[in-house]
Tab-separated table of C-alpha atoms in Angstrom:
chain	number	residue	atom	x	y	z
A	1	MET	CA	-16.583	10.982	16.065
A	2	LEU	CA	-12.917	9.956	15.302
A	3	LYS	CA	-13.103	6.999	12.901
A	4	PHE	CA	-10.740	4.334	11.855
A	5	THR	CA	-9.538	2.622	9.124
A	6	VAL	CA	-8.970	-1.122	10.179
A	7	GLY	CA	-6.041	-3.109	8.682
A	8	ALA	CA	-7.673	-6.320	9.487
A	9	TYR	CA	-6.244	-8.523	6.553
A	10	ALA	CA	-3.369	-10.044	8.510
A	11	ALA	CA	-5.765	-11.754	11.104
A	12	SER	CA	-7.986	-12.833	8.359
A	13	PRO	CA	-8.785	-16.473	8.090
A	14	SER	CA	-8.001	-16.223	4.254
A	15	ALA	CA	-4.576	-15.898	5.382
A	16	GLN	CA	-4.516	-19.767	5.979
A	17	GLY	CA	-6.265	-20.558	2.746
A	18	TRP	CA	-9.491	-19.485	1.178
A	19	ASP	CA	-12.717	-20.204	3.000
A	20	PRO	CA	-15.473	-18.122	1.838
A	21	GLU	CA	-18.038	-19.038	4.836
A	22	LYS	CA	-14.985	-18.278	7.471
A	23	GLU	CA	-14.018	-15.064	5.626
A	24	SER	CA	-17.957	-13.970	5.333
A	25	ILE	CA	-18.338	-14.635	9.522
A	26	TYR	CA	-15.010	-12.692	9.957
A	27	LEU	CA	-16.123	-9.421	8.201
A	28	GLN	CA	-19.663	-9.704	9.935
A	29	GLY	CA	-17.576	-9.804	13.254
A	30	ILE	CA	-15.789	-6.661	12.242
A	31	ARG	CA	-19.209	-4.937	11.631
A	32	SER	CA	-20.633	-6.357	14.874
A	33	LEU	CA	-17.696	-5.063	17.157
A	34	PRO	CA	-18.712	-2.754	20.050
A	35	ASN	CA	-18.475	0.935	18.677
A	36	ALA	CA	-18.575	-0.488	15.215
A	37	GLU	CA	-19.953	3.177	14.091
A	38	ALA	CA	-16.440	4.184	14.648
A	39	ILE	CA	-14.959	2.096	11.897
A	40	ARG	CA	-14.793	3.862	8.755
A	41	GLY	CA	-13.778	1.241	6.607
A	42	LEU	CA	-11.094	-1.445	5.714
A	43	GLU	CA	-7.289	-1.577	4.614
A	44	LEU	CA	-7.268	-3.938	1.706
A	45	PRO	CA	-4.122	-6.007	0.729
A	46	PHE	CA	-3.513	-6.112	-2.912
A	47	PHE	CA	-1.742	-8.819	-4.613
A	48	GLY	CA	-2.816	-7.961	-8.404
A	49	THR	CA	-6.484	-8.391	-8.042
A	50	LEU	CA	-9.100	-6.963	-5.704
A	51	HIS	CA	-8.972	-10.161	-3.691
A	52	ARG	CA	-6.342	-13.032	-4.174
A	53	HIS	CA	-9.053	-15.790	-4.161
A	54	ASP	CA	-12.559	-14.663	-5.499
A	55	PRO	CA	-12.885	-10.945	-6.151
A	56	ASP	CA	-16.683	-11.017	-7.019
A	57	ARG	CA	-17.603	-13.111	-3.857
A	58	PHE	CA	-15.310	-10.826	-1.729
A	59	LEU	CA	-16.988	-7.590	-2.759
A	60	ARG	CA	-20.464	-9.060	-1.768
A	61	MET	CA	-18.965	-9.690	1.399
A	62	LEU	CA	-18.088	-5.810	2.207
A	63	ASP	CA	-20.146	-3.454	3.691
A	64	PRO	CA	-21.165	-0.747	1.055
A	65	LYS	CA	-21.055	2.143	3.481
A	66	TRP	CA	-17.412	1.324	4.264
A	67	ASP	CA	-14.404	3.172	2.778
A	68	PHE	CA	-11.174	1.396	1.964
A	69	VAL	CA	-7.376	1.920	1.735
A	70	LEU	CA	-5.691	-0.244	-0.608
A	71	THR	CA	-2.024	-1.361	0.362
A	72	LEU	CA	0.308	-2.857	-2.249
A	73	ILE	CA	3.014	-3.887	0.138
A	74	PRO	CA	1.968	-7.606	0.186
A	75	GLY	CA	2.090	-7.729	-3.500
A	76	VAL	CA	5.301	-5.775	-3.917
A	77	MET	CA	7.223	-7.975	-1.237
A	78	GLU	CA	5.830	-11.326	-3.405
A	79	ARG	CA	6.900	-9.826	-6.617
A	80	LEU	CA	10.364	-8.956	-5.311
A	81	GLN	CA	10.525	-12.539	-4.617
A	82	SER	CA	10.631	-13.322	-8.333
A	83	ASN	CA	12.637	-10.031	-9.604
A	84	PRO	CA	14.403	-8.350	-6.855
A	85	LYS	CA	14.981	-5.369	-8.898
A	86	GLU	CA	11.381	-4.533	-9.325
A	87	GLY	CA	9.874	-1.504	-7.830
A	88	LEU	CA	8.829	2.084	-8.373
A	89	ALA	CA	12.442	3.869	-7.426
A	90	SER	CA	14.209	0.989	-9.576
A	91	SER	CA	17.133	2.060	-11.679
A	92	ASP	CA	16.553	-0.872	-13.973
A	93	LEU	CA	14.006	0.487	-16.479
A	94	GLU	CA	12.461	-2.669	-17.468
A	95	SER	CA	11.857	-3.736	-13.717
A	96	ARG	CA	10.477	-0.015	-13.062
A	97	GLN	CA	8.076	-0.604	-15.794
A	98	SER	CA	6.837	-3.843	-14.512
A	99	ALA	CA	6.169	-2.145	-11.263
A	100	ILE	CA	4.253	0.846	-12.809
A	101	GLU	CA	2.236	-1.994	-14.599
A	102	PHE	CA	1.495	-3.474	-11.017
A	103	VAL	CA	0.139	-0.030	-9.866
A	104	GLY	CA	-2.073	-0.072	-12.883
A	105	LEU	CA	-3.678	-2.940	-11.791
A	106	ALA	CA	-4.477	-1.493	-8.306
A	107	ARG	CA	-5.984	1.435	-10.205
A	108	ASN	CA	-8.396	-0.807	-12.060
A	109	ALA	CA	-9.299	-2.436	-8.695
A	110	VAL	CA	-9.752	0.980	-7.136
A	111	GLU	CA	-12.286	1.804	-9.996
A	112	THR	CA	-14.050	-1.718	-9.713
A	113	LEU	CA	-14.557	-0.860	-6.030
A	114	CYS	CA	-16.045	2.523	-6.655
A	115	GLN	CA	-18.542	1.186	-9.467
A	116	TRP	CA	-19.488	-1.628	-6.932
A	117	ALA	CA	-20.277	1.341	-4.228
A	118	GLY	CA	-21.494	3.813	-6.605
A	119	ARG	CA	-19.409	6.508	-5.045
A	120	ALA	CA	-15.639	7.435	-4.522
A	121	CYS	CA	-15.195	5.098	-1.632
A	122	VAL	CA	-11.390	4.478	-1.814
A	123	GLN	CA	-9.344	7.156	0.292
A	124	GLY	CA	-6.145	5.993	-0.642
A	125	VAL	CA	-3.605	3.827	-2.386
A	126	GLU	CA	-0.316	2.989	-0.393
A	127	ILE	CA	2.534	2.546	-2.971
A	128	HIS	CA	6.246	2.012	-2.098
A	129	SER	CA	9.901	3.040	-2.885
A	130	ALA	CA	10.994	-0.650	-3.703
A	131	PRO	CA	13.366	-2.551	-4.466
A	132	GLN	CA	15.361	-3.532	-1.566
A	133	LEU	CA	18.554	-2.269	-1.583
A	134	GLY	CA	21.674	-3.882	-0.613
A	135	LYS	CA	21.186	-6.849	-2.917
A	136	PRO	CA	23.727	-7.528	-5.875
A	137	GLY	CA	22.756	-5.285	-9.082
A	138	VAL	CA	19.922	-3.870	-7.119
A	139	GLU	CA	19.829	0.065	-7.408
A	140	SER	CA	17.242	2.680	-7.155
A	141	THR	CA	16.920	6.633	-6.707
A	142	TRP	CA	14.682	8.982	-5.813
A	143	GLN	CA	14.802	10.626	-9.389
A	144	ASP	CA	13.549	7.195	-10.752
A	145	LEU	CA	10.830	6.962	-7.831
A	146	SER	CA	9.995	10.621	-9.180
A	147	THR	CA	9.697	9.691	-12.693
A	148	SER	CA	7.172	6.628	-11.962
A	149	LEU	CA	5.144	8.802	-9.352
A	150	GLN	CA	4.733	11.334	-12.175
A	151	GLU	CA	3.396	8.804	-14.452
A	152	VAL	CA	0.909	7.072	-12.031
A	153	ALA	CA	-0.346	10.413	-10.497
A	154	SER	CA	-1.578	11.203	-14.075
A	155	TRP	CA	-4.079	8.614	-13.840
A	156	ASN	CA	-7.742	8.949	-12.933
A	157	TRP	CA	-7.846	7.148	-9.389
A	158	CYS	CA	-11.636	7.994	-8.983
A	159	GLY	CA	-10.639	10.377	-5.976
A	160	ALA	CA	-8.320	8.399	-4.396
A	161	GLY	CA	-4.899	9.767	-3.381
A	162	LEU	CA	-1.500	7.998	-3.640
A	163	LEU	CA	0.365	7.491	-0.474
A	164	VAL	CA	3.974	6.723	-0.332
A	165	GLU	CA	4.246	4.312	2.648
A	166	HIS	CA	7.408	4.834	4.068
A	167	CYS	CA	9.028	1.621	5.079
A	168	ASP	CA	12.464	0.801	6.820
A	169	ARG	CA	15.503	2.221	4.674
A	170	TYR	CA	18.282	0.057	3.742
A	171	LYS	CA	21.286	0.202	6.382
A	172	LYS	CA	24.521	-1.779	6.020
A	173	SER	CA	24.500	-2.158	9.775
A	174	GLN	CA	21.319	-4.087	10.234
A	175	PRO	CA	19.363	-6.524	8.075
A	176	PRO	CA	16.168	-4.979	6.511
A	177	ALA	CA	12.735	-5.678	6.865
A	178	LYS	CA	11.970	-3.737	3.420
A	179	GLY	CA	15.308	-1.718	2.794
A	180	PHE	CA	13.867	0.675	0.559
A	181	LEU	CA	14.758	4.411	0.073
A	182	PRO	CA	15.136	6.895	3.005
A	183	LEU	CA	12.458	9.121	3.834
A	184	GLU	CA	14.102	12.046	2.882
A	185	GLU	CA	14.512	10.694	-0.638
A	186	GLU	CA	10.884	9.943	-0.692
A	187	ILE	CA	10.042	13.353	0.220
A	188	SER	CA	12.378	14.870	-2.502
A	189	ALA	CA	10.516	12.540	-5.296
A	190	ILE	CA	7.390	13.872	-4.111
A	191	ARG	CA	8.271	17.484	-4.236
A	192	SER	CA	9.592	17.396	-7.328
A	193	LEU	CA	6.639	16.462	-9.087
A	194	LYS	CA	4.858	18.918	-11.566
A	195	ALA	CA	1.231	19.284	-11.212
A	196	ALA	CA	-0.833	16.113	-11.560
A	197	SER	CA	-4.466	15.188	-11.127
A	198	THR	CA	-4.070	13.046	-8.161
A	199	PRO	CA	-2.398	14.070	-5.023
A	200	VAL	CA	0.616	12.384	-3.572
A	201	SER	CA	1.723	12.324	-0.060
A	202	VAL	CA	3.820	10.421	2.580
A	203	LEU	CA	2.374	7.930	4.784
A	204	ILE	CA	4.378	7.327	8.058
A	205	ASN	CA	3.669	3.885	9.572
A	206	TRP	CA	4.425	3.589	13.220
A	207	GLY	CA	5.946	0.079	13.176
A	208	ARG	CA	8.004	0.152	10.059
A	209	SER	CA	9.582	3.779	11.192
A	210	ALA	CA	10.170	1.986	14.575
A	211	ILE	CA	12.152	-0.801	12.802
A	212	GLU	CA	14.124	1.394	10.806
A	213	ASP	CA	16.026	2.831	13.899
A	214	ARG	CA	14.768	0.174	16.230
A	215	SER	CA	13.633	2.987	18.252
A	216	ALA	CA	9.859	4.062	19.462
A	217	LEU	CA	10.936	7.594	18.898
A	218	SER	CA	11.792	7.132	15.391
A	219	PRO	CA	7.969	7.728	14.080
A	220	GLU	CA	7.442	11.033	15.547
A	221	LEU	CA	10.983	12.237	14.108
A	222	HIS	CA	9.848	11.135	10.810
A	223	LEU	CA	6.503	12.701	11.123
A	224	ALA	CA	8.284	16.017	11.620
A	225	LYS	CA	10.432	15.479	8.635
A	226	CYS	CA	7.246	15.610	6.743
A	227	LEU	CA	5.851	18.900	7.861
């Protein structure tokens, strides 16, 4: 049976404020969906802790049979509001180190999830080639991204892989949604890595690729570049 990881967090009642009872009902509703046996697990947003409001209580709401994917993009975008230079691809050393430390918090959350489940329950962790280009003083390179990836891939991720989720690249001709590195440079950074204990791959997000070129054809073209 083909199974799916559900990115349900965007529709969660917690997006409007923390209400444990509503969140519990929401998660139970996911488990009760028709063909729920096809749900492999959930994509979880990461802001710095396993759950933005109450990590311990949130853990008790999850199904221990689920697998998980952690996405760092909500936290990355939030942190860019206070430091536009921050990101794994940043040419500003201090800002790049801050981004690496943020990824380290995600590694801790992965370990917490696996200890709770008693198994390697995290499939992957989505990381990104921030910062957003086009802003004054903001620079990034694939070489800086490579250096960051080399470090974070050396950590113990409890069996989870690292996924560089491609977001729309910066283009002078249009306002960006994310404005990170081009896909070709993300691929170059990954291919430059020396042997590491954790695999690093590219993740193509259909919507983000379509946004980049304002075309429904872009995701397929981006997939082809990854082969």
